[in-house]
mmCIF file of C-alpha atoms in Angstrom:
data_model
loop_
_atom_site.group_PDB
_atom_site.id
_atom_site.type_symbol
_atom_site.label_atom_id
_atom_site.label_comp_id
_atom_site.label_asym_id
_atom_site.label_seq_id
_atom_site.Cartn_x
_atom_site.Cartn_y
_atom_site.Cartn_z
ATOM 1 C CA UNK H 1 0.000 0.000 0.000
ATOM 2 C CA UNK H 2 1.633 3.541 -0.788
ATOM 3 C CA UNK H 3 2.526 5.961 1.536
ATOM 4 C CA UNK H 4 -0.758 8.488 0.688
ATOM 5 C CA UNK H 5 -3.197 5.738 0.663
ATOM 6 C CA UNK H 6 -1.580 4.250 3.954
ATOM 7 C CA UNK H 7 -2.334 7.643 5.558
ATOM 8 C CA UNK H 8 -6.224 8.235 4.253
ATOM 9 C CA UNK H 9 -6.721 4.714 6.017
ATOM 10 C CA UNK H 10 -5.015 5.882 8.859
ATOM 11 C CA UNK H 11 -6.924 8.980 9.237
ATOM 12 C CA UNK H 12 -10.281 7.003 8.595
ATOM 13 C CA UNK H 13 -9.700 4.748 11.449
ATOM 14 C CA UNK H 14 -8.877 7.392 13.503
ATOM 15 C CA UNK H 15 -12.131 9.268 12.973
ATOM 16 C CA UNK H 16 -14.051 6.213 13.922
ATOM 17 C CA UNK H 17 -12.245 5.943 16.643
ATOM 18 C CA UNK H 18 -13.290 9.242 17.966
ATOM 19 C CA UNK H 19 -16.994 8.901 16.885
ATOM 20 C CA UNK H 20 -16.743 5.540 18.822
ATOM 21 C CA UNK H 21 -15.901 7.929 22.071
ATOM 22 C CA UNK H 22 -18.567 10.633 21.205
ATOM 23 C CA UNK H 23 -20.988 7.718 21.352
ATOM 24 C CA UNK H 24 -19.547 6.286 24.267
ATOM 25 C CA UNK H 25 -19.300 9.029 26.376
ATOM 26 C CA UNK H 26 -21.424 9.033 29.630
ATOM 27 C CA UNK H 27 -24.458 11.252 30.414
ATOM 28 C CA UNK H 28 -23.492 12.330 33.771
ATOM 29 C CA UNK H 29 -21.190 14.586 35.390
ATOM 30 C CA UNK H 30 -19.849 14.723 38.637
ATOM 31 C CA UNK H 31 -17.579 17.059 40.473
ATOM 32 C CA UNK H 32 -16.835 17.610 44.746
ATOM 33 C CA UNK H 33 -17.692 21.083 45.453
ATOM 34 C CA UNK H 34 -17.029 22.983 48.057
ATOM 35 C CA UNK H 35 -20.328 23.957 50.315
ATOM 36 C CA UNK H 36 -19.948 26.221 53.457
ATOM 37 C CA UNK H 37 -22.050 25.300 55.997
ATOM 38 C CA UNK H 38 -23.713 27.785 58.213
ATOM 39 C CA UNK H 39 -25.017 25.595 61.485
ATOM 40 C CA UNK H 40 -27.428 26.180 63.970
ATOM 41 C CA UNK H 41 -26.637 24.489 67.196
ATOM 42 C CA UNK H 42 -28.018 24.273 70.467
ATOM 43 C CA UNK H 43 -24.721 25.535 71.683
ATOM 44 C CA UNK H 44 -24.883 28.835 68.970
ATOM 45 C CA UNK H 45 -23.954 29.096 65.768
ATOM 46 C CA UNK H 46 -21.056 27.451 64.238
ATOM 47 C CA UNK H 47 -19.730 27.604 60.454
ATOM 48 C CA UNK H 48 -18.114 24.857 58.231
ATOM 49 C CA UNK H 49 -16.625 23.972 54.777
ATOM 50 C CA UNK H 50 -16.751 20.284 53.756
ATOM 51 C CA UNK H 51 -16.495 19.341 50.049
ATOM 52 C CA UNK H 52 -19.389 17.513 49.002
ATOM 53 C CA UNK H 53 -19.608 14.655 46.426
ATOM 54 C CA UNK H 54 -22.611 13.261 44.849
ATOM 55 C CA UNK H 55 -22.993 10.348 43.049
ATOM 56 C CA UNK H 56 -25.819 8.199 40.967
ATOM 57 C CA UNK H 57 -26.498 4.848 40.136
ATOM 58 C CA UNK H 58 -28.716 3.208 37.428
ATOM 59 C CA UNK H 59 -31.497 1.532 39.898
ATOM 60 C CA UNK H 60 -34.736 0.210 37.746
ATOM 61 C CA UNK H 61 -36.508 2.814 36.386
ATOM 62 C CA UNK H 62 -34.867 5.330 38.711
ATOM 63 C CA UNK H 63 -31.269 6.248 40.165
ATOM 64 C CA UNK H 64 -30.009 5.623 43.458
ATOM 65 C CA UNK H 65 -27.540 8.689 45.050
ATOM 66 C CA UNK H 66 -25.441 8.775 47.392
ATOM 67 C CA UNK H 67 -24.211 12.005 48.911
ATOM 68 C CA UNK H 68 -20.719 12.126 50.451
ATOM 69 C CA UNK H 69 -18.692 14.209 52.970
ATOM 70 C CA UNK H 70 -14.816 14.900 52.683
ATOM 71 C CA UNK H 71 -14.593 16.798 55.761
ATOM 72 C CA UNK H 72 -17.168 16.741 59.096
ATOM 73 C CA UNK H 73 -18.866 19.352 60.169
ATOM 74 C CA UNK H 74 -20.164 20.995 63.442
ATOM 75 C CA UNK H 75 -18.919 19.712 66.334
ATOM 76 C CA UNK H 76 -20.207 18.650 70.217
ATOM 77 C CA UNK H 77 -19.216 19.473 73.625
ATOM 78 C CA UNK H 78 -20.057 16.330 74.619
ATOM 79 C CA UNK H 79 -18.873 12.908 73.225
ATOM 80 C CA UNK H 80 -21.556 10.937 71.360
ATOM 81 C CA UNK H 81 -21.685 7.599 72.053
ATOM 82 C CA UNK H 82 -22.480 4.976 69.268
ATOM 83 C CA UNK H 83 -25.533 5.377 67.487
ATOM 84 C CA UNK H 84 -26.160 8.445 69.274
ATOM 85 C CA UNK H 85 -26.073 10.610 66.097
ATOM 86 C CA UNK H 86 -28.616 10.253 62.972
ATOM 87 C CA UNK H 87 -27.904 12.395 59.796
ATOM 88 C CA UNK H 88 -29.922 13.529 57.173
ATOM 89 C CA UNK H 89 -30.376 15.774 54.108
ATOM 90 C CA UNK H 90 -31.633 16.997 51.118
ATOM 91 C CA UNK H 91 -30.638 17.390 47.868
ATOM 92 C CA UNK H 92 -32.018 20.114 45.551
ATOM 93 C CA UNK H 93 -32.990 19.498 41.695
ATOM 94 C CA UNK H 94 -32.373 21.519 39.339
ATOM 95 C CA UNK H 95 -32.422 21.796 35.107
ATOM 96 C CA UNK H 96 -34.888 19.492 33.962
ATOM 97 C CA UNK H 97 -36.659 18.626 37.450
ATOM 98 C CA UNK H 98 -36.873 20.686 40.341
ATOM 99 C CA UNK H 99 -37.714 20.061 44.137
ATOM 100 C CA UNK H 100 -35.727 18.844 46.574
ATOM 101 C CA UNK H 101 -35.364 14.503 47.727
ATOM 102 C CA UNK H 102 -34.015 13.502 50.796
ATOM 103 C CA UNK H 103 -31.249 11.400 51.583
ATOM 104 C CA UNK H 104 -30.624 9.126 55.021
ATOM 105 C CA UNK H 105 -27.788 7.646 56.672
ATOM 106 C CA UNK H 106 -26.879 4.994 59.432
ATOM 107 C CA UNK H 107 -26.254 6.594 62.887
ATOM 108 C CA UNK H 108 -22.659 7.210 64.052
ATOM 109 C CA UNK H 109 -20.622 3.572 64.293
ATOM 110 C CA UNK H 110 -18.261 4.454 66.765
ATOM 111 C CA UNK H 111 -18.063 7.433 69.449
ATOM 112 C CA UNK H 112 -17.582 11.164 68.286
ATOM 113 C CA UNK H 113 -15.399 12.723 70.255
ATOM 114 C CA UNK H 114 -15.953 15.898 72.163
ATOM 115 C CA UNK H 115 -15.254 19.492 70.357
ATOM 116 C CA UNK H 116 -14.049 17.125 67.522
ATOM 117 C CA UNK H 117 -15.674 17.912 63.831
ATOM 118 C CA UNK H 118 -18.652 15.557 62.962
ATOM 119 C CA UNK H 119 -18.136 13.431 60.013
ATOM 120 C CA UNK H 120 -21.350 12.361 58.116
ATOM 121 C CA UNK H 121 -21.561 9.192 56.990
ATOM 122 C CA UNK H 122 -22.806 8.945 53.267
ATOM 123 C CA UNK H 123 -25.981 9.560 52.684
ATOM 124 C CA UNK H 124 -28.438 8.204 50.264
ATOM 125 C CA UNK H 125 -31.617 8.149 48.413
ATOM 126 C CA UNK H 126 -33.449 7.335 45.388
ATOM 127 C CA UNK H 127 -34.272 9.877 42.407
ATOM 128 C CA UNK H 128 -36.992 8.666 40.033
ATOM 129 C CA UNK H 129 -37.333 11.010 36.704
ATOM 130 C CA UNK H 130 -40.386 12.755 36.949
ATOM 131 C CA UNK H 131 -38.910 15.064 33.552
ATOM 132 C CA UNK H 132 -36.588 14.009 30.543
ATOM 133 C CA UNK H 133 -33.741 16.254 30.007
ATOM 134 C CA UNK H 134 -30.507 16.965 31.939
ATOM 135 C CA UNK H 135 -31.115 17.295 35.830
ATOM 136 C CA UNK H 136 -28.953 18.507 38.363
ATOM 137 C CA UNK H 137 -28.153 17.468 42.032
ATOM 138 C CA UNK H 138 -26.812 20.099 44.485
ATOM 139 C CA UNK H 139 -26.373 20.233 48.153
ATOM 140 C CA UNK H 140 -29.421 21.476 50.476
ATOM 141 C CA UNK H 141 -30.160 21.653 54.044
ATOM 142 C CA UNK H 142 -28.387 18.951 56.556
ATOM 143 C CA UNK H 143 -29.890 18.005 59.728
ATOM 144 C CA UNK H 144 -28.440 16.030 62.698
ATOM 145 C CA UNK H 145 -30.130 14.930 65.393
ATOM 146 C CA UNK H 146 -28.343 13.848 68.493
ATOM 147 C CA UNK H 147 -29.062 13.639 72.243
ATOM 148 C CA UNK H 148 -32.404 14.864 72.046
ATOM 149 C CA UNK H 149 -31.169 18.130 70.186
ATOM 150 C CA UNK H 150 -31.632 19.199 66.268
ATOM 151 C CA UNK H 151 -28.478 20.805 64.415
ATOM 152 C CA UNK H 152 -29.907 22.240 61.046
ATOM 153 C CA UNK H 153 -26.896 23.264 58.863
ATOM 154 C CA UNK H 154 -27.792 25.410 55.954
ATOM 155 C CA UNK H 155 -25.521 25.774 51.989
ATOM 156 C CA UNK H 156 -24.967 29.786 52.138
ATOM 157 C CA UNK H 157 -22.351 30.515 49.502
ATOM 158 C CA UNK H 158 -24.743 29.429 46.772
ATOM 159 C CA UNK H 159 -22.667 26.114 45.814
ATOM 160 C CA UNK H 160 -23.086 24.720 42.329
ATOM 161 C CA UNK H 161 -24.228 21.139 41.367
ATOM 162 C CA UNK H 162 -22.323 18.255 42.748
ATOM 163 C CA UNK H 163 -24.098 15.904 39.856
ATOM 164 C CA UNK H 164 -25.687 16.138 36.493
ATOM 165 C CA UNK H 165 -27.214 13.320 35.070
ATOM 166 C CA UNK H 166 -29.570 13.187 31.625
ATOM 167 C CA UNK H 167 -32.634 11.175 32.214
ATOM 168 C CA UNK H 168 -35.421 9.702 30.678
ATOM 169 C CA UNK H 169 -39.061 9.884 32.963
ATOM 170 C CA UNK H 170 -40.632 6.515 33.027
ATOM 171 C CA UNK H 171 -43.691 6.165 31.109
ATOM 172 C CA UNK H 172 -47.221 7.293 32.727
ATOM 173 C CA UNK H 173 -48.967 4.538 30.895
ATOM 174 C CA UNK H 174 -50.286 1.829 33.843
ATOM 175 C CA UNK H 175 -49.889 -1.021 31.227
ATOM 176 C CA UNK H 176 -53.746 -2.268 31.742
ATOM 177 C CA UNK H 177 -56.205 -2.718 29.127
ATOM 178 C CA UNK H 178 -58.482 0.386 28.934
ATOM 179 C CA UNK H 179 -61.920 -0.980 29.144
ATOM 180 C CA UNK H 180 -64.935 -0.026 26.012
ATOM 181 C CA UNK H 181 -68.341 1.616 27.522
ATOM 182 C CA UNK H 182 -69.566 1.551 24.164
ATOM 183 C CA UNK H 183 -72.439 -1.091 23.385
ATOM 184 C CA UNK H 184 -71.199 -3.938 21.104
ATOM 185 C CA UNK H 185 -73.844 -4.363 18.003
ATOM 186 C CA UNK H 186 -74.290 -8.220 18.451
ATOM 187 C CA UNK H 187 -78.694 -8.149 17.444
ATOM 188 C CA UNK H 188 -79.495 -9.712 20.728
ATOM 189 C CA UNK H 189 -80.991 -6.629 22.626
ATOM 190 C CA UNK H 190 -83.719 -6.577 24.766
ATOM 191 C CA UNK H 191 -86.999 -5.082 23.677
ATOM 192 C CA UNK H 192 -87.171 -1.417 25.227
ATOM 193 C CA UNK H 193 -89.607 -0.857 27.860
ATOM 194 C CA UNK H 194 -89.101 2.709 27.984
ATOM 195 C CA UNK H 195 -91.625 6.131 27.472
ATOM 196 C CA UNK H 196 -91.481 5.356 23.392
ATOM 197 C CA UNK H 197 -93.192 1.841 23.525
ATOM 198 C CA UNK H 198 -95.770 2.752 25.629
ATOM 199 C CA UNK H 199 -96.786 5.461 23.249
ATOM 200 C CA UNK H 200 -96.577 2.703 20.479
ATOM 201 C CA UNK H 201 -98.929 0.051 22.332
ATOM 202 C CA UNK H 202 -101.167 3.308 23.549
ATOM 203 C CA UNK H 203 -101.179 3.836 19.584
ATOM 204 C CA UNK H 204 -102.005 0.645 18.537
ATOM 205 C CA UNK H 205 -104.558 0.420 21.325
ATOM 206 C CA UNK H 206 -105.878 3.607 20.248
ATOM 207 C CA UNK H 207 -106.091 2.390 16.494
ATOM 208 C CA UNK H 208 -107.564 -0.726 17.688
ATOM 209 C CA UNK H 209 -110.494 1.160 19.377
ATOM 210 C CA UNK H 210 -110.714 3.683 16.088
ATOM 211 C CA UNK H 211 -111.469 0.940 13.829
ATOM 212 C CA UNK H 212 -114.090 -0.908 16.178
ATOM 213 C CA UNK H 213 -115.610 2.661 16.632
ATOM 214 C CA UNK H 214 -115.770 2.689 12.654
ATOM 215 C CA UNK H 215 -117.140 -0.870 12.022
ATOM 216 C CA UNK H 216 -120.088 -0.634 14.588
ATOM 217 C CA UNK H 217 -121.031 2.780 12.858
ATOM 218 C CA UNK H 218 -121.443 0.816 9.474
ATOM 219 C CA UNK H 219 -122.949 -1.636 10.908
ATOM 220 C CA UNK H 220 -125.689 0.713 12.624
ATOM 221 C CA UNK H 221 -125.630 2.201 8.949
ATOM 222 C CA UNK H 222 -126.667 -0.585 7.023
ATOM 223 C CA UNK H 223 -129.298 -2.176 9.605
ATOM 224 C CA UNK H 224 -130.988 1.378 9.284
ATOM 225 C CA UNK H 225 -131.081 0.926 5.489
ATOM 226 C CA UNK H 226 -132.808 -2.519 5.631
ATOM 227 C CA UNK H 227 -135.426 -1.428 7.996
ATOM 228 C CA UNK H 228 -136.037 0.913 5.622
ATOM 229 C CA UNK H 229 -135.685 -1.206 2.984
ATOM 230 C CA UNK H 230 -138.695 -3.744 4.371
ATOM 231 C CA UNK H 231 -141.382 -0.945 4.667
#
């Protein structure tokens, strides 16, 4: 093969090649981002960044999540024992969907210590397409409840999505067989019994009586004649 043609099937193979990738590439994006946490305590106020990582899943017809935390947040005076800690949070949509889902977690494993930083263990949750299009997934509101006391920490510095992901909504259709209310033509009705046949059979009753009304008259009509007739 010569040198130009070598090169044309070079450069053909090549362009598959990166058509192959195009076609291949995935429809979601993921990034950590950075989300500064302003946190009301029962102890007062207390600020935090963590960098925050969302991911999703194929699950069915929907997509499970899981939201992650580099860094812990908050912080107690006191230590909490095991399971003494729940987490939770939500996760606002955006693009395509909107709303917010929530996301849950397993309480602490082993004992936080006091004035330490909290780490959150992931979170997660499932995200069924309500909308077709490219949605995305960003940080909301996390809550932690522990000892009998609420922390609510709140996203202030506006952080961008942790997660985009391009879904398709699940069909609306309930797969059953819609039922006809119209009457099949099969000739074996019932005879109506309604307002309209008993004006017919008053008719024909009527008509019945009109003609018996007309023969006696004729009758009475021609006996007349007769006795006429005879004198």
């Amino acid at each position: 093969m010569s040198y130009p043609k070598r090169t044309a099937a070079l450069a053909s193979v090549a362009a598959l090649a990166g058509s192959a990738v195009l076609m291949a590439a995935p429809a979601a994006r993921a990034e950590v981002v950075n989300v500064n946490y302003q946190c009301k305590t029962p102890i007062g106020d207390k600020s935090a960044v963590s960098p925050i990582d969302i991911k999703g899943v194929k699950s069915g017809s929907g997509y499970k999540l899981t939201m992650s935390w580099q860094k812990g947040v908050s912080s107690s005076p006191v230590d909490l024992g095991k399971g003494a800690m729940n987490p939770s949070a939500t996760i606002k949509l955006g693009g395509a969907d909107s709303g917010t889902l929530s996301v849950t977690g397993p309480a602490n494993q082993a004992t936080v210590p006091a004035n330490t930083p909290i780490k959150i263990n992931d979170l997660t949750g499932t995200y069924t397409p309500k909308k077709s299009g490219k949605v995305t997934f960003t940080a909301g509101v996390l809550t932690i409840k522990a000892l009998g006391t609420t922390t609510t920490c709140t996203p202030t510095n506006s952080p961008g999505a942790s997660l985009t992901l391009d879904v398709t909504a699940a069909s609306g259709s309930s797969g059953g067989t819609q039922s006809d209310s119209n009457t099949s033509d099969s000739g074996s009705a019932l005879p109506q019994t309604g307002p309209e046949d008993s004006a017919i059979a008053l008719g024909t009753l009527g008509g019945t009586v009109l003609l018996a009304g007309a023969a006696g008259a004729l009758w009475l009509t021609r006996r007349n004649q007769a006795a006429r007739a005879r004198r």
